[in-house]
């Protein structure tokens, strides 16, 4: 998927803001993930992210077709994040980008366009990445008083996803095809916001300073 070049003069002073710091413990190891909301000034960063991330190097344990599939998912996620009507976040762990999420809102329903993990290095995936990003998504949905969250789960991706989404309160709402349409209602969103803090410590930063995310790609 082609990512169009962007204006290199976009002002980074209107870039990302760190909205939260999180921590989780898995097997006695603590993983810290910072969440940044991205803005129009982050377009050069998104362009660089598309150029820099190579799943052939980051996921050598996968077959070539699955590496290519993961790359396409990332590129789609970045393309959607370019849309100014979307709300988008990137996550950072160990001073490296470890994932991206973007969503839109229509008729008081949040549509999760894409969520994509980025390994920090060869075969090193960040633990609890998806739950951390979904906690932010559920929090946004609650703050907006959204009726629910819709997503299309891919069935030909590098990992099995449907059962993971079911654990997060989503249910299939259409017959399976290339994508499986799933929905998490308002009740389940509230339920997840009560349950996820047992796994994830979430601290809202209240920061207003804009940050140039390019420093995490060096």
PDB file of C-alpha atoms in Angstrom:
ATOM      1  CA  UNK A   1       0.000   0.000   0.000  1.00  0.00           C
ATOM      2  CA  UNK A   2       1.428   3.342  -1.031  1.00  0.00           C
ATOM      3  CA  UNK A   3       1.795   6.062   1.580  1.00  0.00           C
ATOM      4  CA  UNK A   4       1.704   9.471  -0.087  1.00  0.00           C
ATOM      5  CA  UNK A   5       4.503  11.903   0.681  1.00  0.00           C
ATOM      6  CA  UNK A   6       3.560  14.704   3.033  1.00  0.00           C
ATOM      7  CA  UNK A   7       4.609  18.304   3.381  1.00  0.00           C
ATOM      8  CA  UNK A   8       7.911  18.292   5.297  1.00  0.00           C
ATOM      9  CA  UNK A   9       7.107  21.749   6.656  1.00  0.00           C
ATOM     10  CA  UNK A  10       4.246  20.580   8.888  1.00  0.00           C
ATOM     11  CA  UNK A  11       4.931  22.234  12.237  1.00  0.00           C
ATOM     12  CA  UNK A  12       6.009  19.634  14.853  1.00  0.00           C
ATOM     13  CA  UNK A  13       4.873  22.087  17.552  1.00  0.00           C
ATOM     14  CA  UNK A  14       1.375  20.876  16.733  1.00  0.00           C
ATOM     15  CA  UNK A  15       2.400  17.256  17.131  1.00  0.00           C
ATOM     16  CA  UNK A  16       1.781  14.517  19.661  1.00  0.00           C
ATOM     17  CA  UNK A  17       0.863  14.938  23.296  1.00  0.00           C
ATOM     18  CA  UNK A  18       1.534  12.231  25.883  1.00  0.00           C
ATOM     19  CA  UNK A  19      -1.849  11.491  27.420  1.00  0.00           C
ATOM     20  CA  UNK A  20      -0.987   8.567  29.674  1.00  0.00           C
ATOM     21  CA  UNK A  21       1.715   6.458  31.271  1.00  0.00           C
ATOM     22  CA  UNK A  22       0.934   2.815  31.911  1.00  0.00           C
ATOM     23  CA  UNK A  23       2.564  -0.137  33.598  1.00  0.00           C
ATOM     24  CA  UNK A  24       1.732  -3.822  33.771  1.00  0.00           C
ATOM     25  CA  UNK A  25       3.353  -6.845  35.360  1.00  0.00           C
ATOM     26  CA  UNK A  26       3.613 -10.170  33.524  1.00  0.00           C
ATOM     27  CA  UNK A  27       5.665 -13.024  35.038  1.00  0.00           C
ATOM     28  CA  UNK A  28       7.178 -10.600  37.570  1.00  0.00           C
ATOM     29  CA  UNK A  29       8.406  -8.316  34.788  1.00  0.00           C
ATOM     30  CA  UNK A  30       7.062  -4.761  34.573  1.00  0.00           C
ATOM     31  CA  UNK A  31       6.384  -3.293  31.140  1.00  0.00           C
ATOM     32  CA  UNK A  32       5.910   0.447  30.807  1.00  0.00           C
ATOM     33  CA  UNK A  33       4.009   1.914  27.859  1.00  0.00           C
ATOM     34  CA  UNK A  34       3.428   5.608  27.197  1.00  0.00           C
ATOM     35  CA  UNK A  35       0.447   6.630  25.065  1.00  0.00           C
ATOM     36  CA  UNK A  36       0.611   9.634  22.750  1.00  0.00           C
ATOM     37  CA  UNK A  37      -2.312  11.175  20.905  1.00  0.00           C
ATOM     38  CA  UNK A  38      -1.189  12.318  17.476  1.00  0.00           C
ATOM     39  CA  UNK A  39      -2.169  15.446  15.562  1.00  0.00           C
ATOM     40  CA  UNK A  40      -1.659  17.081  12.174  1.00  0.00           C
ATOM     41  CA  UNK A  41       1.942  17.979  12.996  1.00  0.00           C
ATOM     42  CA  UNK A  42       2.781  14.266  13.213  1.00  0.00           C
ATOM     43  CA  UNK A  43       2.431  13.636   9.482  1.00  0.00           C
ATOM     44  CA  UNK A  44       6.209  13.566   8.895  1.00  0.00           C
ATOM     45  CA  UNK A  45       6.450  11.047  11.724  1.00  0.00           C
ATOM     46  CA  UNK A  46       3.767   8.839  10.165  1.00  0.00           C
ATOM     47  CA  UNK A  47       5.577   8.952   6.831  1.00  0.00           C
ATOM     48  CA  UNK A  48       8.855   7.968   8.486  1.00  0.00           C
ATOM     49  CA  UNK A  49       7.153   5.196  10.453  1.00  0.00           C
ATOM     50  CA  UNK A  50       5.860   3.651   7.228  1.00  0.00           C
ATOM     51  CA  UNK A  51       9.355   3.770   5.735  1.00  0.00           C
ATOM     52  CA  UNK A  52      11.240   2.493   8.780  1.00  0.00           C
ATOM     53  CA  UNK A  53       9.222  -0.476  10.055  1.00  0.00           C
ATOM     54  CA  UNK A  54      10.124  -3.717   8.268  1.00  0.00           C
ATOM     55  CA  UNK A  55       8.395  -6.853   9.527  1.00  0.00           C
ATOM     56  CA  UNK A  56      10.785  -9.071   7.594  1.00  0.00           C
ATOM     57  CA  UNK A  57      13.412  -8.020  10.124  1.00  0.00           C
ATOM     58  CA  UNK A  58      11.149  -7.599  13.145  1.00  0.00           C
ATOM     59  CA  UNK A  59       9.204 -10.869  12.735  1.00  0.00           C
ATOM     60  CA  UNK A  60      11.598 -13.431  11.195  1.00  0.00           C
ATOM     61  CA  UNK A  61       9.652 -16.233  12.891  1.00  0.00           C
ATOM     62  CA  UNK A  62       6.678 -15.658  10.557  1.00  0.00           C
ATOM     63  CA  UNK A  63       6.227 -16.966   7.022  1.00  0.00           C
ATOM     64  CA  UNK A  64       6.894 -14.392   4.298  1.00  0.00           C
ATOM     65  CA  UNK A  65       3.213 -14.001   3.393  1.00  0.00           C
ATOM     66  CA  UNK A  66       2.356 -13.265   7.042  1.00  0.00           C
ATOM     67  CA  UNK A  67       5.156 -10.696   7.246  1.00  0.00           C
ATOM     68  CA  UNK A  68       3.715  -9.001   4.164  1.00  0.00           C
ATOM     69  CA  UNK A  69       0.213  -9.137   5.633  1.00  0.00           C
ATOM     70  CA  UNK A  70       1.391  -7.484   8.853  1.00  0.00           C
ATOM     71  CA  UNK A  71       3.152  -4.794   6.808  1.00  0.00           C
ATOM     72  CA  UNK A  72      -0.068  -4.081   4.906  1.00  0.00           C
ATOM     73  CA  UNK A  73      -2.010  -3.799   8.163  1.00  0.00           C
ATOM     74  CA  UNK A  74       0.486  -1.233   9.455  1.00  0.00           C
ATOM     75  CA  UNK A  75       0.367   0.756   6.213  1.00  0.00           C
ATOM     76  CA  UNK A  76      -3.431   0.761   6.302  1.00  0.00           C
ATOM     77  CA  UNK A  77      -3.337   1.959   9.908  1.00  0.00           C
ATOM     78  CA  UNK A  78      -0.968   4.796   8.996  1.00  0.00           C
ATOM     79  CA  UNK A  79      -3.090   5.755   5.991  1.00  0.00           C
ATOM     80  CA  UNK A  80      -6.180   6.012   8.187  1.00  0.00           C
ATOM     81  CA  UNK A  81      -4.242   8.008  10.800  1.00  0.00           C
ATOM     82  CA  UNK A  82      -3.535  10.638   8.114  1.00  0.00           C
ATOM     83  CA  UNK A  83      -7.285  11.340   8.110  1.00  0.00           C
ATOM     84  CA  UNK A  84      -7.782  14.418  10.293  1.00  0.00           C
ATOM     85  CA  UNK A  85     -11.264  13.290  11.311  1.00  0.00           C
ATOM     86  CA  UNK A  86      -9.759  10.185  12.972  1.00  0.00           C
ATOM     87  CA  UNK A  87      -8.477   9.971  16.531  1.00  0.00           C
ATOM     88  CA  UNK A  88      -5.109   8.219  16.605  1.00  0.00           C
ATOM     89  CA  UNK A  89      -2.582   7.080  19.196  1.00  0.00           C
ATOM     90  CA  UNK A  90       0.911   5.648  19.166  1.00  0.00           C
ATOM     91  CA  UNK A  91       2.487   3.733  22.026  1.00  0.00           C
ATOM     92  CA  UNK A  92       6.100   3.928  23.165  1.00  0.00           C
ATOM     93  CA  UNK A  93       8.019   1.417  25.279  1.00  0.00           C
ATOM     94  CA  UNK A  94      11.749   1.504  26.045  1.00  0.00           C
ATOM     95  CA  UNK A  95      11.928   4.742  24.023  1.00  0.00           C
ATOM     96  CA  UNK A  96      10.741   2.940  20.888  1.00  0.00           C
ATOM     97  CA  UNK A  97       7.443   2.966  19.008  1.00  0.00           C
ATOM     98  CA  UNK A  98       5.593  -0.259  19.778  1.00  0.00           C
ATOM     99  CA  UNK A  99       2.210   0.276  18.119  1.00  0.00           C
ATOM    100  CA  UNK A 100      -0.438   2.482  16.588  1.00  0.00           C
ATOM    101  CA  UNK A 101      -4.232   2.690  16.803  1.00  0.00           C
ATOM    102  CA  UNK A 102      -6.724   4.834  14.911  1.00  0.00           C
ATOM    103  CA  UNK A 103     -10.507   5.138  15.002  1.00  0.00           C
ATOM    104  CA  UNK A 104     -13.378   7.210  13.646  1.00  0.00           C
ATOM    105  CA  UNK A 105     -16.824   8.007  15.017  1.00  0.00           C
ATOM    106  CA  UNK A 106     -20.145   7.830  13.175  1.00  0.00           C
ATOM    107  CA  UNK A 107     -23.700   7.984  14.563  1.00  0.00           C
ATOM    108  CA  UNK A 108     -22.318   7.846  18.107  1.00  0.00           C
ATOM    109  CA  UNK A 109     -20.514   4.565  17.387  1.00  0.00           C
ATOM    110  CA  UNK A 110     -16.727   4.320  17.412  1.00  0.00           C
ATOM    111  CA  UNK A 111     -15.285   2.416  14.451  1.00  0.00           C
ATOM    112  CA  UNK A 112     -11.873   0.974  15.214  1.00  0.00           C
ATOM    113  CA  UNK A 113     -10.174   1.281  11.841  1.00  0.00           C
ATOM    114  CA  UNK A 114      -6.956  -0.412  12.852  1.00  0.00           C
ATOM    115  CA  UNK A 115      -4.682  -1.393  15.700  1.00  0.00           C
ATOM    116  CA  UNK A 116      -1.200  -2.684  14.943  1.00  0.00           C
ATOM    117  CA  UNK A 117       1.682  -3.810  17.152  1.00  0.00           C
ATOM    118  CA  UNK A 118       5.293  -3.041  16.221  1.00  0.00           C
ATOM    119  CA  UNK A 119       7.972  -5.277  17.776  1.00  0.00           C
ATOM    120  CA  UNK A 120      10.790  -3.349  19.450  1.00  0.00           C
ATOM    121  CA  UNK A 121      13.410  -5.561  17.853  1.00  0.00           C
ATOM    122  CA  UNK A 122      13.690  -9.018  16.356  1.00  0.00           C
ATOM    123  CA  UNK A 123      11.078 -11.258  18.006  1.00  0.00           C
ATOM    124  CA  UNK A 124      10.549  -8.814  20.929  1.00  0.00           C
ATOM    125  CA  UNK A 125       6.864  -7.938  21.186  1.00  0.00           C
ATOM    126  CA  UNK A 126       5.660  -5.655  23.964  1.00  0.00           C
ATOM    127  CA  UNK A 127       3.543  -7.525  26.490  1.00  0.00           C
ATOM    128  CA  UNK A 128       0.021  -6.229  27.122  1.00  0.00           C
ATOM    129  CA  UNK A 129       0.262  -3.805  24.187  1.00  0.00           C
ATOM    130  CA  UNK A 130      -3.199  -4.586  22.878  1.00  0.00           C
ATOM    131  CA  UNK A 131      -4.923  -4.455  26.277  1.00  0.00           C
ATOM    132  CA  UNK A 132      -3.239  -1.112  26.989  1.00  0.00           C
ATOM    133  CA  UNK A 133      -4.412   0.403  23.710  1.00  0.00           C
ATOM    134  CA  UNK A 134      -7.905  -0.984  24.176  1.00  0.00           C
ATOM    135  CA  UNK A 135      -8.073   0.526  27.652  1.00  0.00           C
ATOM    136  CA  UNK A 136      -7.499   3.925  26.036  1.00  0.00           C
ATOM    137  CA  UNK A 137     -10.138   3.121  23.406  1.00  0.00           C
ATOM    138  CA  UNK A 138     -12.688   2.107  26.047  1.00  0.00           C
ATOM    139  CA  UNK A 139     -11.892   5.235  28.053  1.00  0.00           C
ATOM    140  CA  UNK A 140     -12.449   7.440  24.993  1.00  0.00           C
ATOM    141  CA  UNK A 141     -15.721   5.651  24.234  1.00  0.00           C
ATOM    142  CA  UNK A 142     -16.926   6.211  27.792  1.00  0.00           C
ATOM    143  CA  UNK A 143     -15.900   9.872  27.750  1.00  0.00           C
ATOM    144  CA  UNK A 144     -17.810  10.348  24.476  1.00  0.00           C
ATOM    145  CA  UNK A 145     -20.808   8.403  25.807  1.00  0.00           C
ATOM    146  CA  UNK A 146     -20.604   6.275  22.652  1.00  0.00           C
ATOM    147  CA  UNK A 147     -23.226   3.557  22.109  1.00  0.00           C
ATOM    148  CA  UNK A 148     -20.490   1.046  21.375  1.00  0.00           C
ATOM    149  CA  UNK A 149     -17.365   0.138  19.426  1.00  0.00           C
ATOM    150  CA  UNK A 150     -17.320  -1.672  16.084  1.00  0.00           C
ATOM    151  CA  UNK A 151     -14.345  -3.412  14.476  1.00  0.00           C
ATOM    152  CA  UNK A 152     -13.658  -5.803  11.607  1.00  0.00           C
ATOM    153  CA  UNK A 153     -11.372  -8.626  12.718  1.00  0.00           C
ATOM    154  CA  UNK A 154      -9.091  -9.943   9.986  1.00  0.00           C
ATOM    155  CA  UNK A 155      -9.062 -13.698   9.555  1.00  0.00           C
ATOM    156  CA  UNK A 156      -5.922 -13.880   7.414  1.00  0.00           C
ATOM    157  CA  UNK A 157      -3.539 -11.952   9.650  1.00  0.00           C
ATOM    158  CA  UNK A 158      -0.345 -13.149  11.370  1.00  0.00           C
ATOM    159  CA  UNK A 159      -2.220 -13.953  14.604  1.00  0.00           C
ATOM    160  CA  UNK A 160      -5.663 -15.266  15.600  1.00  0.00           C
ATOM    161  CA  UNK A 161      -7.662 -12.238  16.722  1.00  0.00           C
ATOM    162  CA  UNK A 162     -11.338 -13.097  17.178  1.00  0.00           C
ATOM    163  CA  UNK A 163     -10.908 -14.879  20.519  1.00  0.00           C
ATOM    164  CA  UNK A 164      -8.703 -12.024  21.777  1.00  0.00           C
ATOM    165  CA  UNK A 165     -11.414  -9.488  20.945  1.00  0.00           C
ATOM    166  CA  UNK A 166     -14.044 -11.692  22.594  1.00  0.00           C
ATOM    167  CA  UNK A 167     -11.984 -11.571  25.794  1.00  0.00           C
ATOM    168  CA  UNK A 168     -12.280  -7.775  25.593  1.00  0.00           C
ATOM    169  CA  UNK A 169     -16.070  -7.854  25.432  1.00  0.00           C
ATOM    170  CA  UNK A 170     -16.649  -7.917  21.661  1.00  0.00           C
ATOM    171  CA  UNK A 171     -19.184 -10.215  20.051  1.00  0.00           C
ATOM    172  CA  UNK A 172     -19.559 -11.255  16.441  1.00  0.00           C
ATOM    173  CA  UNK A 173     -22.512  -9.436  14.864  1.00  0.00           C
ATOM    174  CA  UNK A 174     -22.400 -10.775  11.294  1.00  0.00           C
ATOM    175  CA  UNK A 175     -21.610 -13.987   9.487  1.00  0.00           C
ATOM    176  CA  UNK A 176     -17.873 -14.696   9.006  1.00  0.00           C
ATOM    177  CA  UNK A 177     -16.216 -13.671   5.745  1.00  0.00           C
ATOM    178  CA  UNK A 178     -12.773 -12.263   4.993  1.00  0.00           C
ATOM    179  CA  UNK A 179     -13.427  -9.977   7.952  1.00  0.00           C
ATOM    180  CA  UNK A 180     -15.518 -10.746  11.023  1.00  0.00           C
ATOM    181  CA  UNK A 181     -17.632  -7.802  12.149  1.00  0.00           C
ATOM    182  CA  UNK A 182     -17.630  -7.460  15.936  1.00  0.00           C
ATOM    183  CA  UNK A 183     -19.280  -5.053  18.364  1.00  0.00           C
ATOM    184  CA  UNK A 184     -18.727  -4.083  22.009  1.00  0.00           C
ATOM    185  CA  UNK A 185     -21.749  -2.411  23.577  1.00  0.00           C
ATOM    186  CA  UNK A 186     -21.885   0.291  26.220  1.00  0.00           C
ATOM    187  CA  UNK A 187     -22.375  -2.207  29.046  1.00  0.00           C
ATOM    188  CA  UNK A 188     -19.324  -4.239  28.031  1.00  0.00           C
ATOM    189  CA  UNK A 189     -17.226  -1.075  27.674  1.00  0.00           C
ATOM    190  CA  UNK A 190     -18.025  -0.147  31.281  1.00  0.00           C
ATOM    191  CA  UNK A 191     -17.257  -3.714  32.341  1.00  0.00           C
ATOM    192  CA  UNK A 192     -13.825  -3.633  30.696  1.00  0.00           C
ATOM    193  CA  UNK A 193     -13.035  -0.279  32.306  1.00  0.00           C
ATOM    194  CA  UNK A 194     -13.616  -1.951  35.661  1.00  0.00           C
ATOM    195  CA  UNK A 195     -11.645  -5.117  34.850  1.00  0.00           C
ATOM    196  CA  UNK A 196      -8.605  -3.929  32.882  1.00  0.00           C
ATOM    197  CA  UNK A 197      -7.112  -1.875  35.737  1.00  0.00           C
ATOM    198  CA  UNK A 198      -6.415  -5.202  37.474  1.00  0.00           C
ATOM    199  CA  UNK A 199      -3.906  -5.852  34.655  1.00  0.00           C
ATOM    200  CA  UNK A 200      -2.886  -2.314  33.721  1.00  0.00           C
ATOM    201  CA  UNK A 201      -1.895   0.657  35.844  1.00  0.00           C
ATOM    202  CA  UNK A 202      -3.012   3.752  33.931  1.00  0.00           C
ATOM    203  CA  UNK A 203      -1.930   7.274  34.844  1.00  0.00           C
ATOM    204  CA  UNK A 204      -3.411  10.204  32.951  1.00  0.00           C
ATOM    205  CA  UNK A 205      -0.607  12.752  32.548  1.00  0.00           C
ATOM    206  CA  UNK A 206      -2.542  15.979  31.988  1.00  0.00           C
ATOM    207  CA  UNK A 207       0.370  17.116  29.799  1.00  0.00           C
ATOM    208  CA  UNK A 208      -0.142  19.796  27.154  1.00  0.00           C
ATOM    209  CA  UNK A 209       3.373  19.940  25.696  1.00  0.00           C
ATOM    210  CA  UNK A 210       3.685  18.835  22.074  1.00  0.00           C
ATOM    211  CA  UNK A 211       6.380  16.245  21.384  1.00  0.00           C
ATOM    212  CA  UNK A 212       8.168  15.407  18.136  1.00  0.00           C
ATOM    213  CA  UNK A 213       7.727  11.645  17.839  1.00  0.00           C
ATOM    214  CA  UNK A 214      10.549  11.373  15.291  1.00  0.00           C
ATOM    215  CA  UNK A 215      12.965  11.079  18.205  1.00  0.00           C
ATOM    216  CA  UNK A 216      11.564   7.611  18.904  1.00  0.00           C
ATOM    217  CA  UNK A 217      12.486   6.439  15.393  1.00  0.00           C
ATOM    218  CA  UNK A 218      16.216   7.174  15.566  1.00  0.00           C
TER     219      UNK A 218
END
